[in-house]
Amino acid sequence: MYRSPSPLSEQTRSAVSATLNERLADGLDLHSQIKVAHWNIKGPQFAALHPLFETFAVSLAAHNDSVAERAVTLGGRAYGTSRHVAKTSRLPDYPQDTSKDLEHVRLLADRIESYLTGVRDSRKVAEQHQDTDTVDLLTGIITEFEKHAWFLRASLEG
C-alpha cells in the first residue's frame, strides 16, 4: 500500500481498494457492453435508445474514474486494462451479434442489475470497515444505475 491521506488503517484501505478494483473491472466491462449496444442498435426504438445508451456510458465512465481514483487515494492501485477486465469481470459476456432494440434493452437491464449486485456487495465491505466516504461514492452509483435499470425495464413493459 502507498501512503494515503486517509485516516483508515492499512488493513481497511487494502480491503476497500480490493473491492473497488472488482467493481472497476465490472464497470469497465459494462461500459464496453453499453457501447456495443449503442453502436449496433436497430429497430423502431433506435431514436430514443441510441442517445440513452450513450448517456449511460458517459455516466458510467465518470463513475469508473471515481472508483479507480478512490482505490488509489486509499493507497492501492487501479487495475483496468482490457485483459485484466476480461479475466476478472463478473458480468456475463455480451452477445455482439445482437441488433434488435428491445433485445439490447433486456441484455443491458440484466447486466446493469448484475453490476448493481456487485456495487452493493462492495458497499457492504466499505460499511463493515466504516469507510463512509466509499459508502457515499457507491451509494451514488447505486442510486443512478437503479434508475437506469428502471428506465430499461419500463421500456420492456407494455
PDB file of C-alpha atoms in Angstrom, residues 41-107:
ATOM      1  CA  ILE A  41     -28.910  -0.979 -32.096  1.00  0.00           C
ATOM      2  CA  LYS A  42     -31.540  -1.206 -34.831  1.00  0.00           C
ATOM      3  CA  GLY A  43     -35.318  -1.008 -34.735  1.00  0.00           C
ATOM      4  CA  PRO A  44     -38.276   1.259 -34.053  1.00  0.00           C
ATOM      5  CA  GLN A  45     -36.846   2.452 -30.707  1.00  0.00           C
ATOM      6  CA  PHE A  46     -33.475   3.448 -32.199  1.00  0.00           C
ATOM      7  CA  ALA A  47     -34.035   7.206 -31.968  1.00  0.00           C
ATOM      8  CA  ALA A  48     -34.825   7.041 -28.240  1.00  0.00           C
ATOM      9  CA  LEU A  49     -32.396   4.318 -27.173  1.00  0.00           C
ATOM     10  CA  HIS A  50     -29.251   5.274 -29.089  1.00  0.00           C
ATOM     11  CA  PRO A  51     -28.744   8.537 -27.136  1.00  0.00           C
ATOM     12  CA  LEU A  52     -29.984   6.945 -23.895  1.00  0.00           C
ATOM     13  CA  PHE A  53     -27.292   4.268 -24.114  1.00  0.00           C
ATOM     14  CA  GLU A  54     -24.683   6.959 -24.702  1.00  0.00           C
ATOM     15  CA  THR A  55     -25.906   8.792 -21.594  1.00  0.00           C
ATOM     16  CA  PHE A  56     -25.459   5.571 -19.594  1.00  0.00           C
ATOM     17  CA  ALA A  57     -21.948   5.075 -21.000  1.00  0.00           C
ATOM     18  CA  VAL A  58     -20.805   8.630 -20.229  1.00  0.00           C
ATOM     19  CA  SER A  59     -22.176   8.405 -16.694  1.00  0.00           C
ATOM     20  CA  LEU A  60     -20.553   5.034 -16.064  1.00  0.00           C
ATOM     21  CA  ALA A  61     -17.199   6.269 -17.399  1.00  0.00           C
ATOM     22  CA  ALA A  62     -17.234   9.047 -14.804  1.00  0.00           C
ATOM     23  CA  HIS A  63     -18.151   6.597 -12.025  1.00  0.00           C
ATOM     24  CA  ASN A  64     -15.419   4.196 -13.131  1.00  0.00           C
ATOM     25  CA  ASP A  65     -12.924   7.032 -12.881  1.00  0.00           C
ATOM     26  CA  SER A  66     -14.131   7.884  -9.372  1.00  0.00           C
ATOM     27  CA  VAL A  67     -13.915   4.243  -8.263  1.00  0.00           C
ATOM     28  CA  ALA A  68     -10.363   3.930  -9.623  1.00  0.00           C
ATOM     29  CA  GLU A  69      -9.267   7.200  -8.049  1.00  0.00           C
ATOM     30  CA  ARG A  70     -10.756   6.190  -4.680  1.00  0.00           C
ATOM     31  CA  ALA A  71      -8.778   2.937  -4.745  1.00  0.00           C
ATOM     32  CA  VAL A  72      -5.581   4.873  -5.430  1.00  0.00           C
ATOM     33  CA  THR A  73      -6.411   7.566  -2.860  1.00  0.00           C
ATOM     34  CA  LEU A  74      -6.652   4.787  -0.280  1.00  0.00           C
ATOM     35  CA  GLY A  75      -3.108   3.755  -1.154  1.00  0.00           C
ATOM     36  CA  GLY A  76      -3.936   0.952  -3.559  1.00  0.00           C
ATOM     37  CA  ARG A  77      -3.654   0.619  -7.291  1.00  0.00           C
ATOM     38  CA  ALA A  78      -6.292   0.753 -10.003  1.00  0.00           C
ATOM     39  CA  TYR A  79      -6.335  -2.207 -12.386  1.00  0.00           C
ATOM     40  CA  GLY A  80      -8.218  -1.581 -15.580  1.00  0.00           C
ATOM     41  CA  THR A  81      -6.573  -2.919 -18.702  1.00  0.00           C
ATOM     42  CA  SER A  82      -8.869  -4.752 -21.086  1.00  0.00           C
ATOM     43  CA  ARG A  83      -7.017  -8.028 -20.399  1.00  0.00           C
ATOM     44  CA  HIS A  84      -7.423  -7.615 -16.654  1.00  0.00           C
ATOM     45  CA  VAL A  85     -11.098  -6.754 -17.057  1.00  0.00           C
ATOM     46  CA  ALA A  86     -11.664  -9.796 -19.296  1.00  0.00           C
ATOM     47  CA  LYS A  87     -10.182 -12.048 -16.602  1.00  0.00           C
ATOM     48  CA  THR A  88     -11.952 -10.546 -13.598  1.00  0.00           C
ATOM     49  CA  SER A  89     -15.344  -9.092 -14.546  1.00  0.00           C
ATOM     50  CA  ARG A  90     -18.285 -10.931 -13.036  1.00  0.00           C
ATOM     51  CA  LEU A  91     -20.674  -9.788 -15.764  1.00  0.00           C
ATOM     52  CA  PRO A  92     -21.869 -12.219 -18.425  1.00  0.00           C
ATOM     53  CA  ASP A  93     -20.418 -11.763 -21.895  1.00  0.00           C
ATOM     54  CA  TYR A  94     -22.431  -9.621 -24.297  1.00  0.00           C
ATOM     55  CA  PRO A  95     -23.705 -11.298 -27.476  1.00  0.00           C
ATOM     56  CA  GLN A  96     -22.211  -8.896 -30.008  1.00  0.00           C
ATOM     57  CA  ASP A  97     -24.402 -10.092 -32.868  1.00  0.00           C
ATOM     58  CA  THR A  98     -27.480  -8.590 -31.183  1.00  0.00           C
ATOM     59  CA  SER A  99     -29.103  -5.778 -33.141  1.00  0.00           C
ATOM     60  CA  LYS A 100     -32.786  -5.625 -32.181  1.00  0.00           C
ATOM     61  CA  ASP A 101     -33.597  -2.652 -29.986  1.00  0.00           C
ATOM     62  CA  LEU A 102     -35.583  -4.388 -27.254  1.00  0.00           C
ATOM     63  CA  GLU A 103     -33.119  -7.274 -27.067  1.00  0.00           C
ATOM     64  CA  HIS A 104     -30.374  -4.730 -26.284  1.00  0.00           C
ATOM     65  CA  VAL A 105     -32.655  -3.223 -23.649  1.00  0.00           C
ATOM     66  CA  ARG A 106     -33.162  -6.614 -21.972  1.00  0.00           C
ATOM     67  CA  LEU A 107     -29.474  -7.519 -22.142  1.00  0.00           C
TER      68      LEU A 107
END
